[in-house]
């Protein structure tokens, strides 16, 4: 399996293969259009429901543990890199969308699973493929504007354990009413290590 981005297999994808095998990961790799930098970092492309590319989040992972690398430069954004190199106007403003939002258009009747981290969306899509898995990028990313493409859908939220569960449980009722979708908040991660998510369970 080779990346279509510079012929490099992303570090996060290499870890996924060790956990779930090539075939399952290939499907998710193609579904989300996972990219790679020349250095092998993972690029999580944000495409909206109309297929338009918004940006890409560049993140470095340890391919042995699956954990995100820390430190300066471990997280970058494609639009910021383009601005830095003069290939994008400095006045251009980013409007983020759900990670995996483009998948919704081709699966209008599928239940939608909402998680915080991009990595968690990939794992969820492998182990529970009967749902469309989307990510909001951060605990505070659960907003009406971000979730607007979920109008009319059946939604299950899988917040991270601890603060994420409390915050999302408090926010989601007003968001669901404003946007117009049915929902439930899964307690699947409750009682586990603080900050843990589905991707940490294997």
Phi, psi and omega in degrees: 000125182236144178286145174277358178258101178062016177066019182248134177275123184299147182301319179297321180291322177301320178293316179304319180299321180293336183265325190233354178089159187296315187298312181296319182288324178302319180298315181290321178302315180288319183299316183267350181064045183297135181247177179217144171279172178297336180270000179090006175290155181273134174250118177263101183282134174263111175244133183279181187294341176265006177085006181280136180279122180269308179189185174219138177261122183262120184226142180260132180236156170275115185289348177273321184257339184082000181273149178290138177284145180259172174106173183297132178083001182287338176231126176221166179240140181299316182296326178292321178295321179294321176295317182299325182264008176078014181264000177217136182301136180300336182278351180297133182247133180279134167240109184286157173231177176297140171286126184090005183300326181298337182288335183299322186300323183270358183224062188293340184256357182279146173295150182247130175256129181249126178231173180276307190265146177300316180302320180296323177299319179297313181297316179300319180295333178281313187272338178225069189287358179279000176239155170273123183259122178235156181233146182261358172086331180201165180302322182275000182282357179279093182228160178299319181297317181292326185267005183303325178294353180270008180306129178081002184263162169266124190236137172241126178263133176242078180290156173296159181294147173091235185299324181298318180297315181296313182297312182294322179298325181283329187270330197291328184300312181291324178294314181297322179293318181293316184280318180100063174215157175269152186206163163213152180255118181284137175261020184307322185268352183296140181089357178263182184303140180308128177082000181290153175225181184303324182293345181271357189277337185284000000 
